[in-house]
Amino acid sequence: MALDRTDPTSGKPDAVVPRGPLPPLPPSLWAAAEVRDAVRHRSPGAVVAAARRAHGLRQDELGALAGFSQSAISRLEAGSNIAYDLRVLRPLQRLMGIPAHLLGLADDTVPVEARQVRALAPDFAAGPGAVVAGPPVRSG
C-alpha cells in the first residue's frame, strides 16, 4: 500500500514522518556497487542518499525525521561541505543504521587531547623506534 503524501489543503506532497525507529536495512545494500563507489570516492552524501532511498524516504521526510531541512539533506547528498560535518553525519548514521566506516566515521570512542597521548601511550607518542626511558615529563 503506497503512502498518500498529498496535503489535501494545498494539493502538494506533504512529508510523512514514520512512527518509531526505522527498520534495519539489508546487509546486501552496503555491498551494492552504488555504496562501494560512494565509499571509494569518499562521498558520504551518496551513502546517505542510498540509505534514504532504501528506506523509501524523500529528502524532506528524512530531514523532518532527523531534525534537518530538506535543503540540508540535498546539500549533504550533493557533496557540499555539510557532507563532512559530524553534527549531521552522526545522527543520520544512527537513525538509518549506516555502518559508521562507510561514512568515514570511526566508532564512538572518546577523543583525547594531544597532550594526553604521552600519558596514555608513551611509546606511541615518542614515535616509531623510540625507546621511552621513564614516565612522561609534565610541563606546566
Tab-separated table of C-alpha atoms in Angstrom:
chain	number	residue	atom	x	y	z
A	1	MET	CA	0.000	0.000	0.000
A	2	ALA	CA	1.550	3.327	-1.060
A	3	LEU	CA	1.616	6.281	1.272
A	4	ASP	CA	-0.659	9.168	0.335
A	5	ARG	CA	1.683	12.124	0.689
A	6	THR	CA	-0.690	14.718	-0.710
A	7	ASP	CA	-1.709	17.576	1.557
A	8	PRO	CA	-5.462	17.909	0.901
A	9	THR	CA	-5.428	21.664	1.507
A	10	SER	CA	-2.679	22.541	-0.939
A	11	GLY	CA	-2.522	19.556	-3.276
A	12	LYS	CA	1.247	19.445	-2.688
A	13	PRO	CA	3.170	16.456	-1.348
A	14	ASP	CA	3.481	16.547	2.413
A	15	ALA	CA	6.290	14.995	4.440
A	16	VAL	CA	5.332	11.713	6.054
A	17	VAL	CA	7.412	11.013	9.131
A	18	PRO	CA	7.473	7.326	10.062
A	19	ARG	CA	6.433	6.419	13.592
A	20	GLY	CA	9.017	4.518	15.586
A	21	PRO	CA	12.549	3.545	14.621
A	22	LEU	CA	13.482	2.855	11.031
A	23	PRO	CA	13.806	-0.860	10.260
A	24	PRO	CA	17.299	-2.234	9.694
A	25	LEU	CA	18.424	-2.249	6.089
A	26	PRO	CA	19.624	-5.481	4.478
A	27	PRO	CA	23.405	-6.041	4.621
A	28	SER	CA	23.362	-6.501	0.836
A	29	LEU	CA	22.744	-2.739	0.482
A	30	TRP	CA	26.163	-1.976	1.979
A	31	ALA	CA	27.819	-4.311	-0.540
A	32	ALA	CA	25.984	-2.804	-3.543
A	33	ALA	CA	28.046	-1.172	-6.284
A	34	GLU	CA	26.474	2.252	-5.601
A	35	VAL	CA	27.617	2.206	-1.973
A	36	ARG	CA	31.056	0.759	-2.789
A	37	ASP	CA	31.603	3.502	-5.380
A	38	ALA	CA	30.496	6.189	-2.918
A	39	VAL	CA	32.925	4.890	-0.282
A	40	ARG	CA	35.747	4.636	-2.817
A	41	HIS	CA	35.149	8.271	-3.849
A	42	ARG	CA	34.833	9.363	-0.200
A	43	SER	CA	31.293	10.583	-0.731
A	44	PRO	CA	29.329	10.159	2.500
A	45	GLY	CA	26.401	12.044	0.989
A	46	ALA	CA	25.973	9.372	-1.685
A	47	VAL	CA	25.924	6.686	1.032
A	48	VAL	CA	23.251	8.647	2.912
A	49	ALA	CA	21.248	9.009	-0.317
A	50	ALA	CA	21.387	5.248	-0.952
A	51	ALA	CA	20.214	4.529	2.602
A	52	ARG	CA	17.466	7.152	2.352
A	53	ARG	CA	16.133	5.646	-0.866
A	54	ALA	CA	16.353	2.123	0.590
A	55	HIS	CA	14.193	3.324	3.477
A	56	GLY	CA	11.728	4.763	0.945
A	57	LEU	CA	12.116	8.316	2.216
A	58	ARG	CA	12.219	11.606	0.357
A	59	GLN	CA	14.747	14.245	1.360
A	60	ASP	CA	12.121	16.304	3.196
A	61	GLU	CA	10.929	13.236	5.096
A	62	LEU	CA	14.450	12.294	6.183
A	63	GLY	CA	15.075	15.899	7.159
A	64	ALA	CA	11.897	16.032	9.248
A	65	LEU	CA	12.766	12.756	10.924
A	66	ALA	CA	16.347	13.795	11.692
A	67	GLY	CA	15.676	17.431	12.521
A	68	PHE	CA	17.273	18.923	9.401
A	69	SER	CA	15.803	20.854	6.499
A	70	GLN	CA	15.228	19.307	3.088
A	71	SER	CA	17.848	21.673	1.689
A	72	ALA	CA	20.417	20.440	4.229
A	73	ILE	CA	19.777	16.854	3.139
A	74	SER	CA	20.024	17.931	-0.504
A	75	ARG	CA	23.340	19.718	0.106
A	76	LEU	CA	24.688	16.723	2.012
A	77	GLU	CA	23.775	14.325	-0.791
A	78	ALA	CA	25.267	16.691	-3.389
A	79	GLY	CA	28.612	16.622	-1.588
A	80	SER	CA	28.820	20.128	-0.152
A	81	ASN	CA	30.837	20.853	2.993
A	82	ILE	CA	27.903	19.732	5.143
A	83	ALA	CA	28.618	16.176	3.935
A	84	TYR	CA	31.669	16.144	6.211
A	85	ASP	CA	30.047	17.669	9.291
A	86	LEU	CA	29.898	15.193	12.175
A	87	ARG	CA	26.916	17.031	13.646
A	88	VAL	CA	24.974	15.974	10.553
A	89	LEU	CA	26.563	12.628	9.684
A	90	ARG	CA	26.455	11.015	13.123
A	91	PRO	CA	22.683	11.469	13.709
A	92	LEU	CA	21.899	10.270	10.180
A	93	GLN	CA	24.240	7.306	10.601
A	94	ARG	CA	22.487	6.247	13.796
A	95	LEU	CA	18.977	6.959	12.532
A	96	MET	CA	19.323	4.963	9.325
A	97	GLY	CA	21.643	2.256	10.639
A	98	ILE	CA	24.500	3.050	8.282
A	99	PRO	CA	27.755	1.345	9.290
A	100	ALA	CA	29.986	4.166	10.571
A	101	HIS	CA	33.002	3.242	8.467
A	102	LEU	CA	31.009	3.722	5.253
A	103	LEU	CA	30.665	7.421	6.115
A	104	GLY	CA	34.313	7.767	7.075
A	105	LEU	CA	33.388	7.788	10.757
A	106	ALA	CA	35.170	5.894	13.472
A	107	ASP	CA	33.330	4.150	16.243
A	108	ASP	CA	32.120	6.095	19.266
A	109	THR	CA	35.489	6.276	21.032
A	110	VAL	CA	36.154	9.320	23.152
A	111	PRO	CA	38.826	11.603	21.707
A	112	VAL	CA	41.724	12.689	23.871
A	113	GLU	CA	43.767	15.853	23.769
A	114	ALA	CA	47.170	15.593	22.124
A	115	ARG	CA	48.958	16.371	25.381
A	116	GLN	CA	47.307	13.331	26.998
A	117	VAL	CA	48.739	10.881	24.454
A	118	ARG	CA	52.109	10.689	26.264
A	119	ALA	CA	50.434	9.654	29.489
A	120	LEU	CA	48.171	7.094	27.795
A	121	ALA	CA	50.642	5.603	25.301
A	122	PRO	CA	54.209	6.848	25.832
A	123	ASP	CA	55.699	4.506	23.199
A	124	PHE	CA	53.283	5.803	20.560
A	125	ALA	CA	53.816	9.454	21.491
A	126	ALA	CA	57.590	9.120	21.230
A	127	GLY	CA	57.380	7.981	17.633
A	128	PRO	CA	58.433	4.836	15.771
A	129	GLY	CA	61.566	3.117	17.046
A	130	ALA	CA	61.877	5.362	20.097
A	131	VAL	CA	62.781	3.960	23.487
A	132	VAL	CA	60.920	5.500	26.380
A	133	ALA	CA	63.162	5.710	29.464
A	134	GLY	CA	60.698	6.727	32.115
A	135	PRO	CA	57.393	8.309	32.954
A	136	PRO	CA	56.205	11.236	30.859
A	137	VAL	CA	57.542	14.624	31.774
A	138	ARG	CA	54.836	17.052	32.880
A	139	SER	CA	55.124	20.631	31.875
A	140	GLY	CA	53.235	23.473	33.133
